[in-house]
């Protein structure tokens, strides 16, 4: 039973395959968090609700200056009474009272059916769901806490609904999705992802001390600067394959915050949801406010297991169902090749080249619409530029289709250049404050799609484009963050203006959902100047994301490493571009660039007109090879073998430490463990250093595998899975920026342990003597 309710103790025990999460009601009706960690053998192993009345005379009694309630963990703390830690809910009632008191009212269990089978085979798989209702009885404010259990991934998804069942307005000032509580203690460490444009999802680690550490975005978008994800390991420290890790990710693409709070009582709380900065929401009688979902997980098997659980969860529950089980196609994107200089003829030439190397989807990026010759004009005018495409898009689309590829288009629907027909007609359609400048970034402003009419305009533009043209792919970009977030003339007065932070995100989600419904064949990619809008919220509505504008194949290794902690490779788009790369002027071989980009959903973004016949031939081979192995990369399990980040390697977060952090390697294993690939990269060899043996993971110990690509060309190694894992393989890498794509295949797919014994001698011989 995934949810056990103990009526006598008023306790709920939520259990997945290896994790348990326990809550209970105390004598005063308070809803307490009791436990989150390993699934324990007996129900009576779990803690019971602690009394919250003062226990005078006891050494464990309440601390001076604190309340008894603050000595326990509250499952969904509301700001009211004596409370100083981060609340999930802060509200004020119409009579001016700003004190919220929540007590348990009722609960129920159900199953949510919006999921597909874990095997990958489509079909409904019920997801157990528990709802616990708390209530502020005097004002009839209800808080419904929803918990969904993803048993095989040891994940718990939670969100809250705040319902105004009273007769007066309620003003919400802070309403988070939930607060995770870890076992009381010290010595914890926080892992998170931070960065900036061109350097997204960089891994960061800090020791947690008493106080608060806030991860957040106040930019109106998920942001490049921080990603809504956390992972915490205890004093003993976890590695890639061992140790306890508590982690969570928030599904929200606007202002968010995750507060990691460690109290003097050694409590560790991670509260997260929509950012309360400049936020308020007016809840009229009868209305409900729903928070985004916050998913949390626990594993005793290290960061690698945490990532793999998140990946499978996305592949089977988060990504939109229509394309969830399809492999992502190899795309070509013209941005780095042509920038704004697009034309029918130029794109047709690129399309021919792209088709010749095996590209399946041809995408025109920025510059095809309005008066868009550079970034100063055109955004908002979503009609084809007649000078660049005098015959419209159709002849080009037909050409692309005749070459056997689908056609895709770039748009930036939330934005407008002041130099556009749209802005000249509707200068009031952007967020702004009266009597204040409208600060431009990249010469653009943000359309106020919190307004129904503006949202409808955006939807109609996109719907028309998709209806009139055979477009199978949309790259939805957003190239600035919010400033002056005003809405003069907001429908119900100024107090509603602060709702735009939430309404904008809701509008983006709604437009995407409506477009998906009307155009189910279309694949959507989320982009925001690279990876500025990557989170579980947008991933419910798009099929893939543009990881970073930084296409430097070496920089990408670290961006992609951080990305892999949370998000699955299927959604991680990576292009092979030209060398030297525009970002750092770095020159690396085409083969290295391919290997770096093949670690996710492969794209090509270089100027193919400039590639030599030899380069085109190599590209053709690499694209063909990618097609052979992409099912392993996109739908298999990912193992980080050696970290590209020096700090990580030195700390030994990966189980093997590379020589001078010069080598990094990532392995992907098919779910049935019959196939695997490894991408290995050498930064710079020094002092004639020997390369370390690469110990593989995730293989069937009993199976015999054939390994190609590790040694000198043509060498085939045959070893058991056990040997590959415990002894590893030697890889030949040398010089600067060298790379290898190693392929591992079960030599005898029907192999059993009996067969392994029979073929033991044979394998030994094929391997050439010592089998290594
Ligand atoms: C930012 C994106 O990240 C790029 O890939 C490209 O689409 C440009 N915008 C176009 O303006």
XYZ file of C-alpha atoms and ligand atoms in Angstrom:
783
model
C 0.000 0.000 0.000
C 1.683 3.240 -1.058
C -0.454 5.272 1.368
C -1.125 3.877 4.829
C -3.445 5.816 7.115
C -3.281 5.003 10.809
C -6.591 6.205 12.117
C -5.725 5.716 15.776
C -2.611 7.845 15.495
C -3.879 10.173 12.734
C -0.793 9.438 10.664
C -0.172 9.010 6.952
C 2.733 6.893 5.751
C 3.523 7.441 2.100
C 5.834 4.774 0.732
C 7.513 4.315 -2.614
C 9.805 1.421 -3.423
C 12.657 2.741 -1.309
C 11.458 5.992 0.253
C 8.987 6.930 2.964
C 7.364 10.248 3.806
C 5.311 10.487 6.976
C 2.912 13.124 8.319
C 0.484 13.265 11.216
C -1.963 15.360 13.173
C -1.143 16.369 16.739
C -3.513 16.851 19.680
C -4.169 20.482 18.733
C -5.047 19.677 15.122
C -1.681 20.838 13.819
C -0.375 19.017 10.739
C 3.167 17.842 11.366
C 5.878 16.549 9.124
C 7.365 13.457 10.783
C 9.809 11.712 8.513
C 11.429 11.704 5.039
C 14.053 9.121 4.181
C 14.582 5.387 3.731
C 11.520 3.192 3.704
C 11.588 1.377 7.034
C 10.513 -2.238 7.648
C 7.793 -1.625 10.250
C 5.083 0.957 10.541
C 6.055 1.397 14.162
C 9.575 2.401 13.059
C 8.280 5.800 11.988
C 8.043 8.716 14.452
C 4.637 9.781 15.733
C 3.365 13.366 16.091
C 5.015 15.190 18.972
C 2.857 17.034 21.498
C 2.934 20.771 20.893
C 1.670 21.952 24.255
C 4.326 23.272 26.618
C 6.072 20.560 28.596
C 7.152 22.457 31.623
C 10.130 21.146 33.530
C 11.317 18.833 30.778
C 14.785 19.385 29.351
C 13.235 19.081 25.923
C 10.629 21.663 26.666
C 10.151 24.715 24.588
C 13.064 27.105 24.188
C 12.660 30.628 25.524
C 11.510 32.965 22.747
C 10.040 30.035 20.804
C 6.666 28.357 20.737
C 6.147 24.630 21.289
C 4.969 24.431 17.694
C 8.254 25.794 16.392
C 10.035 22.844 18.038
C 8.383 20.465 15.539
C 8.225 20.472 11.774
C 4.993 21.793 10.341
C 4.005 20.230 7.052
C 2.600 23.437 5.542
C 3.408 26.309 7.918
C 1.158 29.339 7.689
C 2.288 32.645 9.183
C 0.317 32.987 12.395
C 1.010 32.683 16.085
C 4.605 32.550 17.268
C 6.543 31.580 14.169
C 9.786 32.854 12.672
C 10.773 30.321 10.037
C 9.835 30.585 6.364
C 6.059 30.205 6.023
C 4.383 28.504 3.088
C 1.340 30.711 3.438
C 1.028 34.345 4.416
C -2.313 36.026 3.920
C -4.463 38.859 5.179
C -8.212 38.791 5.609
C -10.619 41.542 4.601
C -10.964 42.731 8.202
C -7.233 43.392 8.395
C -6.309 40.257 10.337
C -2.976 38.900 9.051
C -2.749 35.794 11.225
C -3.519 32.420 9.629
C -4.203 29.410 11.834
C -4.530 26.075 10.045
C -5.896 22.900 11.576
C -6.608 19.513 10.069
C -10.105 19.165 8.577
C -10.268 15.988 6.459
C -8.427 13.844 3.935
C -9.056 11.468 1.034
C -7.188 9.193 -1.297
C -7.586 8.860 -5.047
C -5.586 7.876 -8.094
C -4.444 10.276 -10.762
C -4.518 8.652 -14.184
C -2.503 11.119 -16.286
C 0.444 8.846 -16.659
C 1.811 6.120 -18.845
C 3.280 2.808 -17.870
C 6.799 2.760 -16.484
C 7.826 0.200 -19.072
C 7.447 2.869 -21.729
C 4.462 1.053 -23.171
C 1.572 3.484 -23.394
C -1.268 2.714 -21.053
C -2.742 4.146 -17.911
C -0.877 3.558 -14.702
C -2.642 4.877 -11.658
C -0.686 7.297 -9.514
C -1.724 7.166 -5.842
C -2.737 10.573 -4.590
C -3.442 11.733 -1.065
C -5.187 15.001 -0.304
C -5.118 16.446 3.190
C -7.313 19.454 3.883
C -6.393 22.080 6.460
C -8.625 24.946 7.395
C -8.605 28.287 9.146
C -12.038 27.710 10.733
C -12.874 31.301 11.585
C -12.416 32.624 8.034
C -13.173 29.434 6.114
C -9.893 29.489 4.289
C -9.089 25.964 3.099
C -5.714 24.609 2.131
C -5.771 21.385 0.166
C -2.414 19.655 0.162
C -2.031 17.183 -2.678
C 0.584 14.416 -2.689
C 1.254 12.168 -5.671
C 3.505 9.167 -5.356
C 5.719 7.977 -8.195
C 6.609 4.691 -6.609
C 9.270 3.290 -8.917
C 11.180 6.575 -9.013
C 10.990 7.276 -5.269
C 9.474 10.663 -5.951
C 6.705 12.606 -4.292
C 4.994 15.442 -6.106
C 3.143 18.005 -4.051
C 1.165 21.152 -4.629
C -1.382 23.169 -2.697
C -4.745 24.685 -3.478
C -5.871 27.660 -1.420
C -9.629 28.013 -1.470
C -11.473 31.019 -0.159
C -14.632 29.376 1.188
C -15.411 32.441 3.293
C -17.390 35.561 2.538
C -14.645 38.226 2.402
C -11.663 38.746 0.093
C -8.346 37.219 1.075
C -5.086 38.744 -0.022
C -2.339 36.164 -0.537
C 1.119 37.554 0.158
C 3.116 34.342 0.031
C 1.910 30.982 -1.138
C 4.530 28.309 -1.624
C 4.109 24.831 -3.014
C 5.457 23.180 0.102
C 8.209 22.845 2.650
C 10.444 19.787 2.693
C 11.928 18.869 6.042
C 15.074 16.809 6.529
C 16.074 14.874 9.647
C 17.338 17.316 12.269
C 21.106 17.595 12.284
C 24.175 19.528 11.226
C 26.876 19.099 8.621
C 24.585 19.039 5.621
C 25.741 20.188 2.185
C 23.672 21.886 -0.519
C 24.169 21.268 -4.228
C 22.502 23.663 -6.653
C 22.735 25.025 -10.170
C 23.682 28.629 -10.926
C 25.323 30.577 -13.712
C 24.528 33.226 -16.279
C 23.864 33.634 -19.988
C 26.247 31.328 -21.830
C 27.063 29.459 -18.610
C 23.811 27.948 -17.411
C 23.382 25.043 -14.963
C 26.821 25.242 -13.364
C 27.150 22.918 -10.407
C 27.688 24.658 -7.050
C 28.180 23.172 -3.592
C 28.130 24.838 -0.184
C 28.103 23.665 3.393
C 24.834 24.492 5.101
C 25.156 26.622 8.240
C 22.572 28.174 10.521
C 20.678 30.763 8.507
C 18.926 30.964 5.163
C 20.252 30.416 1.703
C 17.835 31.560 -0.975
C 17.851 30.362 -4.552
C 15.488 32.434 -6.632
C 14.489 34.300 -9.732
C 13.011 37.789 -9.670
C 13.359 38.124 -13.423
C 9.917 36.862 -14.454
C 11.529 33.801 -16.068
C 13.133 30.667 -14.675
C 16.474 32.400 -15.383
C 20.008 31.521 -16.419
C 21.259 32.625 -12.998
C 19.689 29.824 -10.956
C 17.608 26.759 -11.714
C 14.756 25.658 -9.414
C 16.381 22.512 -8.086
C 18.212 21.519 -4.912
C 20.007 18.463 -3.580
C 21.203 17.946 -0.032
C 23.511 15.285 1.339
C 24.464 14.705 4.975
C 27.726 15.047 6.866
C 28.892 11.638 5.572
C 28.664 13.035 2.002
C 27.162 11.255 -0.953
C 28.969 10.450 -4.184
C 27.674 9.546 -7.601
C 26.672 6.022 -6.598
C 26.466 6.026 -2.833
C 25.073 8.012 0.040
C 21.884 9.741 1.034
C 20.553 12.554 -1.132
C 17.350 14.539 -0.620
C 16.447 16.576 -3.686
C 13.631 18.449 -5.349
C 12.637 20.449 -8.423
C 9.979 23.057 -8.875
C 7.735 23.276 -11.931
C 7.494 27.023 -12.442
C 8.760 29.242 -15.255
C 8.428 32.658 -13.608
C 9.586 34.190 -10.331
C 10.377 31.332 -7.982
C 12.261 30.794 -4.781
C 13.702 27.899 -2.855
C 14.678 28.768 0.712
C 17.089 26.435 2.462
C 16.750 27.266 6.120
C 18.802 25.751 8.909
C 17.631 26.759 12.358
C 19.422 26.862 15.676
C 17.293 23.852 16.576
C 19.139 21.961 13.796
C 16.015 21.818 11.722
C 16.602 21.830 7.975
C 13.700 23.057 5.880
C 13.559 23.593 2.130
C 10.521 25.706 1.288
C 9.769 26.571 -2.308
C 7.302 27.867 -4.811
C 6.281 31.102 -6.469
C 8.466 33.961 -5.249
C 6.704 36.291 -2.837
C 8.865 39.187 -4.053
C 6.522 41.928 -5.353
C 3.742 39.321 -5.346
C 0.185 39.495 -4.175
C -2.970 37.723 -5.257
C -6.513 38.702 -4.489
C -8.641 35.659 -3.723
C -12.305 36.504 -3.922
C -14.940 34.334 -2.199
C -15.243 31.018 -4.012
C -11.897 31.359 -5.801
C -8.996 28.899 -5.664
C -5.307 29.567 -6.105
C -3.236 26.584 -7.232
C 0.500 26.477 -6.649
C 2.974 24.901 -9.045
C 4.071 21.354 -8.297
C 7.235 20.734 -6.304
C 8.637 17.236 -6.729
C 10.955 15.796 -4.119
C 12.904 12.585 -3.888
C 15.173 10.661 -1.599
C 17.775 8.053 -2.419
C 20.463 6.225 -0.510
C 22.375 5.668 -3.757
C 23.956 9.010 -4.493
C 23.540 11.830 -6.968
C 23.594 9.454 -9.927
C 20.495 7.615 -8.717
C 18.791 10.934 -7.931
C 19.371 12.123 -11.501
C 18.238 8.885 -13.042
C 15.013 8.959 -11.035
C 14.342 12.507 -12.198
C 15.096 11.573 -15.808
C 12.710 8.636 -15.862
C 10.034 10.686 -14.143
C 10.271 13.292 -16.905
C 10.317 10.667 -19.653
C 7.258 8.912 -18.291
C 5.204 11.592 -16.571
C 6.288 15.144 -17.313
C 6.924 15.514 -21.044
C 3.790 16.095 -23.128
C 2.290 12.748 -24.011
C 1.939 13.415 -27.732
C 5.708 13.117 -28.376
C 6.852 11.614 -25.086
C 7.838 8.254 -26.491
C 9.293 9.511 -29.773
C 12.995 9.872 -30.306
C 14.029 13.470 -30.931
C 15.096 14.114 -34.486
C 18.415 15.529 -35.653
C 17.772 19.173 -36.454
C 19.572 21.884 -38.323
C 19.237 25.464 -37.057
C 20.428 28.359 -39.188
C 21.086 30.916 -36.423
C 24.857 30.765 -36.089
C 25.284 30.370 -39.851
C 23.155 33.234 -41.116
C 21.987 35.288 -38.118
C 19.298 37.691 -39.457
C 20.466 37.326 -43.038
C 17.907 34.738 -44.067
C 16.427 34.324 -47.549
C 14.611 31.645 -49.488
C 17.631 30.919 -51.624
C 20.173 30.920 -48.790
C 18.071 28.684 -46.583
C 17.319 26.324 -49.469
C 21.054 25.923 -50.050
C 21.624 25.139 -46.386
C 18.678 22.737 -46.420
C 20.240 20.739 -49.254
C 23.502 20.469 -47.369
C 21.713 19.564 -44.147
C 19.705 16.829 -45.874
C 22.890 15.399 -47.381
C 24.346 14.680 -43.933
C 21.165 13.116 -42.599
C 19.372 16.008 -40.851
C 15.668 15.282 -40.267
C 14.305 18.691 -39.252
C 15.315 22.022 -40.782
C 14.682 25.114 -38.655
C 14.863 28.773 -39.701
C 15.776 30.869 -36.716
C 15.361 34.626 -36.197
C 14.997 37.063 -39.108
C 12.223 35.651 -41.344
C 9.426 38.069 -40.339
C 8.468 41.748 -40.241
C 11.253 44.276 -40.758
C 13.689 42.006 -38.935
C 17.140 42.748 -40.368
C 18.778 43.009 -36.982
C 17.588 42.962 -33.378
C 16.249 46.520 -33.435
C 12.992 45.862 -35.289
C 10.218 43.490 -36.171
C 9.350 41.549 -33.011
C 5.572 41.382 -32.791
C 5.005 41.462 -36.563
C 4.567 37.758 -37.186
C 4.125 37.889 -40.945
C 6.671 36.788 -43.516
C 9.215 39.386 -44.662
C 8.357 39.879 -48.317
C 11.825 40.998 -49.350
C 13.474 37.907 -47.953
C 10.708 35.498 -48.940
C 8.860 37.129 -51.870
C 6.932 33.917 -52.498
C 6.131 33.368 -48.818
C 7.392 30.402 -46.829
C 5.594 27.710 -48.796
C 8.158 27.137 -51.593
C 10.920 26.768 -49.013
C 8.846 24.444 -46.858
C 8.027 22.340 -49.920
C 11.689 22.208 -50.793
C 12.635 21.147 -47.256
C 9.907 18.502 -47.305
C 11.017 17.246 -50.709
C 14.477 16.743 -49.213
C 12.872 14.433 -46.672
C 12.992 16.853 -43.733
C 10.349 18.521 -41.609
C 10.296 22.292 -41.368
C 10.529 24.369 -38.202
C 10.366 28.050 -37.320
C 11.654 30.381 -34.598
C 9.305 32.803 -32.815
C 9.534 35.102 -29.802
C 5.839 35.605 -29.061
C 5.967 37.419 -25.716
C 8.171 40.217 -27.028
C 7.880 43.356 -29.118
C 10.345 45.860 -30.565
C 9.184 49.469 -30.206
C 10.168 49.624 -33.870
C 7.330 47.372 -35.041
C 3.868 47.798 -36.498
C 2.423 46.069 -33.448
C 3.931 48.518 -30.979
C 3.069 51.538 -33.104
C -0.543 50.355 -33.076
C -0.624 49.296 -29.393
C 1.976 51.074 -27.255
C -0.122 50.220 -24.195
C 0.244 46.481 -24.764
C 3.553 46.231 -22.878
C 4.258 46.042 -19.153
C 5.183 49.528 -17.972
C 4.584 52.093 -15.253
C 3.135 55.488 -16.027
C 5.711 58.313 -15.787
C 8.618 55.875 -15.920
C 10.918 54.873 -18.753
C 10.234 51.591 -20.498
C 13.693 50.069 -20.178
C 14.665 48.083 -23.218
C 16.867 45.033 -23.312
C 17.997 43.831 -26.739
C 15.832 46.712 -28.003
C 12.669 44.987 -26.864
C 9.830 45.151 -24.349
C 7.567 42.446 -22.947
C 3.983 42.147 -24.119
C 1.465 42.205 -21.323
C -0.074 38.827 -22.043
C -1.740 38.962 -18.624
C -4.281 40.964 -20.653
C -6.833 38.731 -22.346
C -6.745 40.707 -25.619
C -2.945 40.595 -25.898
C -2.823 36.909 -25.018
C -5.465 36.225 -27.666
C -3.513 38.233 -30.249
C -0.385 36.158 -29.566
C -2.335 32.911 -29.774
C -4.015 33.918 -33.047
C -0.694 34.897 -34.670
C 0.881 31.558 -33.840
C -2.224 29.550 -34.641
C -2.427 31.225 -38.069
C 1.220 30.508 -38.804
C 0.802 26.839 -37.918
C -2.496 26.517 -39.764
C -1.309 28.150 -42.983
C 2.088 26.463 -43.191
C 3.343 22.919 -42.898
C 5.356 23.687 -39.774
C 6.284 20.753 -37.582
C 8.536 22.479 -35.054
C 8.436 25.754 -33.134
C 11.344 27.232 -31.217
C 9.746 29.596 -28.678
C 12.360 32.121 -27.583
C 12.348 34.973 -25.009
C 15.335 37.281 -24.979
C 14.911 39.606 -22.066
C 13.811 39.578 -18.453
C 11.203 41.756 -16.767
C 11.571 45.359 -15.698
C 8.935 47.952 -14.730
C 6.270 45.242 -14.353
C 3.325 47.609 -14.319
C -0.133 47.245 -15.819
C -1.753 50.679 -15.804
C -5.501 50.167 -15.892
C -5.459 46.605 -14.557
C -9.082 45.413 -14.528
C -9.768 45.365 -10.810
C -7.586 48.145 -9.632
C -3.968 48.541 -8.748
C -3.872 45.771 -6.148
C -4.150 43.270 -8.993
C -1.058 44.601 -10.767
C 1.301 42.428 -8.785
C -0.462 39.371 -10.119
C 1.275 39.786 -13.480
C 4.240 37.728 -12.274
C 1.948 34.728 -12.081
C -0.551 35.650 -14.781
C 2.201 36.034 -17.375
C 3.447 32.485 -16.780
C -0.095 31.131 -16.752
C -0.707 32.872 -20.094
C 2.426 31.353 -21.666
C 1.342 27.930 -20.437
C -2.185 28.445 -21.722
C -1.095 29.565 -25.201
C 1.266 26.601 -25.469
C -1.438 24.189 -24.330
C -3.984 25.573 -26.801
C -1.468 25.424 -29.647
C -0.551 21.866 -28.765
C -4.187 20.892 -28.770
C -4.846 22.469 -32.166
C -1.540 21.278 -33.689
C -0.671 17.985 -32.020
C 2.007 17.118 -34.603
C 4.121 20.134 -33.778
C 7.208 19.767 -31.587
C 7.878 22.750 -29.290
C 11.273 23.835 -28.025
C 11.645 26.234 -25.113
C 14.426 28.776 -25.398
C 15.169 31.950 -23.522
C 18.440 33.311 -24.814
C 19.704 29.761 -24.369
C 18.688 27.908 -21.206
C 16.828 30.703 -19.424
C 13.539 28.813 -19.279
C 14.246 25.230 -18.304
C 12.143 23.781 -15.493
C 9.551 21.080 -14.872
C 6.720 23.551 -15.534
C 7.729 24.381 -19.094
C 8.703 20.746 -19.686
C 5.074 19.752 -19.238
C 4.324 21.914 -22.295
C 7.351 21.610 -24.565
C 9.218 18.632 -25.945
C 12.761 19.905 -25.644
C 14.817 22.905 -24.586
C 17.686 24.931 -25.972
C 20.335 24.320 -23.360
C 22.587 27.342 -23.870
C 23.652 29.846 -26.489
C 27.132 28.714 -25.621
C 27.901 26.116 -28.284
C 31.588 25.814 -27.422
C 31.894 22.030 -27.245
C 34.273 22.159 -24.268
C 32.242 24.673 -22.212
C 29.190 22.598 -22.983
C 30.576 19.647 -21.048
C 30.099 21.529 -17.793
C 26.798 23.097 -18.763
C 25.526 19.674 -19.773
C 26.889 18.044 -16.633
C 24.868 20.414 -14.411
C 21.842 20.008 -16.667
C 22.072 16.227 -16.290
C 21.663 16.458 -12.515
C 18.033 17.378 -13.090
C 16.907 17.082 -16.686
C 16.953 14.149 -19.075
C 19.211 14.037 -22.155
C 16.222 13.663 -24.469
C 15.241 17.300 -23.935
C 18.798 18.681 -23.965
C 19.389 20.136 -27.422
C 23.036 20.550 -28.425
C 24.339 21.801 -31.778
C 27.569 21.149 -33.607
C 28.767 24.577 -34.718
C 31.791 26.117 -36.396
C 35.332 26.286 -35.120
C 36.728 28.578 -33.789
C 33.602 28.993 -31.704
C 32.202 32.512 -31.306
C 32.064 32.207 -27.520
C 35.731 31.752 -26.592
C 37.472 31.582 -29.956
C 38.351 27.978 -29.114
C 39.246 25.556 -31.890
C 38.362 21.902 -31.454
C 38.010 19.093 -33.976
C 34.725 18.342 -35.676
C 34.756 14.920 -34.102
C 35.061 16.438 -30.579
C 32.240 18.868 -31.372
C 30.048 16.010 -32.498
C 30.793 13.919 -29.446
C 29.908 16.806 -27.126
C 26.631 17.485 -28.959
C 25.678 13.814 -29.291
C 25.289 13.612 -25.498
C 21.764 14.971 -25.767
C 19.391 15.679 -28.628
C 21.727 16.313 -31.559
C 21.501 19.389 -33.757
C 23.761 21.001 -36.326
C 24.200 24.757 -36.246
C 27.318 25.490 -38.292
C 27.574 27.169 -41.681
C 27.514 24.047 -43.836
C 28.498 26.078 -46.882
C 31.897 26.469 -45.298
C 32.420 22.851 -44.324
C 34.925 20.951 -46.507
C 33.913 17.738 -48.315
C 35.875 15.795 -45.683
C 34.036 17.555 -42.877
C 30.704 16.904 -44.571
C 31.594 13.229 -44.884
C 32.550 13.028 -41.210
C 29.323 14.823 -40.313
C 27.336 12.334 -42.353
C 29.012 9.441 -40.551
C 28.484 10.991 -37.138
C 24.817 11.763 -37.767
C 24.320 8.178 -38.962
C 26.071 6.865 -35.869
C 23.978 9.099 -33.634
C 20.823 7.636 -35.174
C 22.082 4.170 -34.281
C 22.643 5.043 -30.637
C 20.195 7.847 -29.868
C 17.694 5.495 -28.242
C 20.369 4.696 -25.640
C 21.188 8.376 -25.089
C 17.669 9.742 -25.111
C 15.863 6.921 -23.312
C 18.549 5.034 -21.410
C 20.106 5.627 -18.012
C 22.861 8.191 -17.555
C 25.977 7.623 -15.429
C 28.439 10.450 -14.812
C 31.770 8.603 -14.743
C 34.255 11.459 -14.573
C 33.324 15.078 -14.018
C 34.495 17.822 -16.400
C 34.528 20.249 -13.522
C 37.797 20.443 -11.653
C 36.173 21.113 -8.291
C 33.990 18.065 -8.644
C 36.835 15.806 -9.601
C 38.960 17.038 -6.712
C 36.147 16.573 -4.243
C 35.716 13.086 -5.638
C 32.008 13.433 -6.205
C 32.443 11.074 -9.107
C 33.717 7.733 -7.991
C 36.890 7.863 -10.028
C 38.959 11.012 -10.059
C 40.469 11.929 -13.392
C 44.155 12.735 -13.780
C 44.354 16.453 -13.105
C 40.651 16.659 -13.897
C 41.652 16.484 -17.492
C 39.309 13.695 -18.483
C 35.577 13.575 -18.289
C 33.222 10.798 -19.280
C 29.508 10.100 -19.331
C 27.951 6.694 -19.939
C 24.451 5.864 -21.162
C 22.957 2.394 -20.741
C 19.828 1.082 -22.444
C 17.070 0.043 -20.066
C 17.523 -3.634 -20.908
C 21.293 -3.215 -20.312
C 22.111 -4.758 -23.691
C 23.749 -1.614 -25.087
C 25.740 1.278 -23.779
C 27.789 4.215 -25.036
C 30.450 6.296 -23.355
C 31.591 9.764 -24.365
C 35.080 10.487 -23.046
C 36.923 13.787 -23.371
C 40.478 14.790 -22.658
C 41.142 18.455 -22.025
C 44.955 18.554 -22.133
C 47.457 15.849 -21.583
C 50.370 16.860 -19.368
C 53.624 15.231 -18.275
C 52.928 12.224 -20.509
C 50.242 11.247 -18.008
C 48.677 7.851 -18.399
C 44.961 7.829 -18.838
C 43.055 6.211 -15.970
C 41.065 3.069 -16.548
C 37.467 3.912 -17.061
C 35.185 1.904 -14.811
C 31.780 1.491 -16.375
C 28.444 1.207 -14.624
C 24.937 -0.075 -14.997
C 25.852 -3.177 -17.037
C 24.630 -6.733 -16.536
C 27.494 -8.406 -14.657
C 26.665 -11.745 -16.198
C 26.567 -10.588 -19.796
C 29.496 -10.516 -22.210
C 29.933 -7.206 -23.959
C 31.815 -6.162 -27.034
C 33.544 -2.814 -26.631
C 34.604 -0.751 -29.622
C 36.081 2.710 -29.902
C 38.121 2.738 -26.710
C 41.494 1.720 -28.055
C 43.158 2.074 -31.382
C 40.790 1.915 -34.301
C 39.370 -1.483 -35.067
C 40.153 -2.979 -31.664
C 37.325 -4.995 -30.189
C 37.379 -5.929 -26.528
C 35.141 -8.623 -25.117
C 34.571 -8.565 -21.404
C 31.866 -9.419 -18.941
C 29.761 -6.643 -17.468
C 31.337 -7.457 -14.128
C 34.841 -6.901 -15.523
C 33.857 -3.670 -17.241
C 32.466 -2.355 -13.984
C 35.083 -3.503 -11.533
C 38.214 -3.386 -13.670
C 37.186 -0.980 -16.382
C 38.776 -0.333 -19.743
C 41.723 1.614 -20.993
C 40.957 4.486 -23.282
C 43.335 5.973 -25.764
C 43.284 9.744 -25.499
C 46.127 12.156 -26.059
C 47.123 15.734 -26.747
C 44.558 18.518 -26.377
C 40.802 18.283 -26.772
C 40.692 14.638 -27.747
C 37.509 12.628 -27.491
C 36.159 9.128 -27.853
C 32.799 7.595 -28.492
C 32.920 4.100 -27.038
C 30.216 1.619 -27.878
C 29.372 -1.372 -25.730
C 27.051 -4.067 -26.905
C 25.941 -7.348 -25.455
C 27.858 -9.843 -27.583
C 25.274 -12.542 -26.925
C 21.926 -10.861 -26.383
C 20.398 -14.148 -25.259
C 23.284 -14.703 -22.902
C 22.574 -16.222 -19.532
C 24.979 -16.942 -16.744
C 25.245 -20.546 -17.981
C 26.178 -19.258 -21.393
C 28.710 -16.924 -19.850
C 30.435 -19.917 -18.288
C 30.425 -21.803 -21.596
C 31.829 -18.864 -23.545
C 34.307 -17.824 -20.881
C 37.292 -19.239 -22.722
C 36.184 -17.889 -26.078
C 35.766 -14.367 -24.758
C 39.184 -14.511 -23.227
C 40.715 -15.405 -26.554
C 38.878 -12.813 -28.650
C 39.984 -10.153 -26.239
C 43.527 -10.956 -27.252
C 45.271 -12.670 -24.399
C 44.635 -10.939 -21.141
C 41.084 -9.935 -21.892
C 41.734 -6.308 -21.056
C 18.567 33.546 -28.610
C 18.593 32.069 -28.870
O 19.080 31.387 -27.769
C 19.420 31.813 -30.123
O 19.527 30.426 -30.345
C 18.750 32.487 -31.271
O 17.493 31.920 -31.480
C 18.606 33.964 -30.999
N 17.974 34.219 -29.744
C 17.827 34.651 -32.078
O 17.553 35.948 -31.826
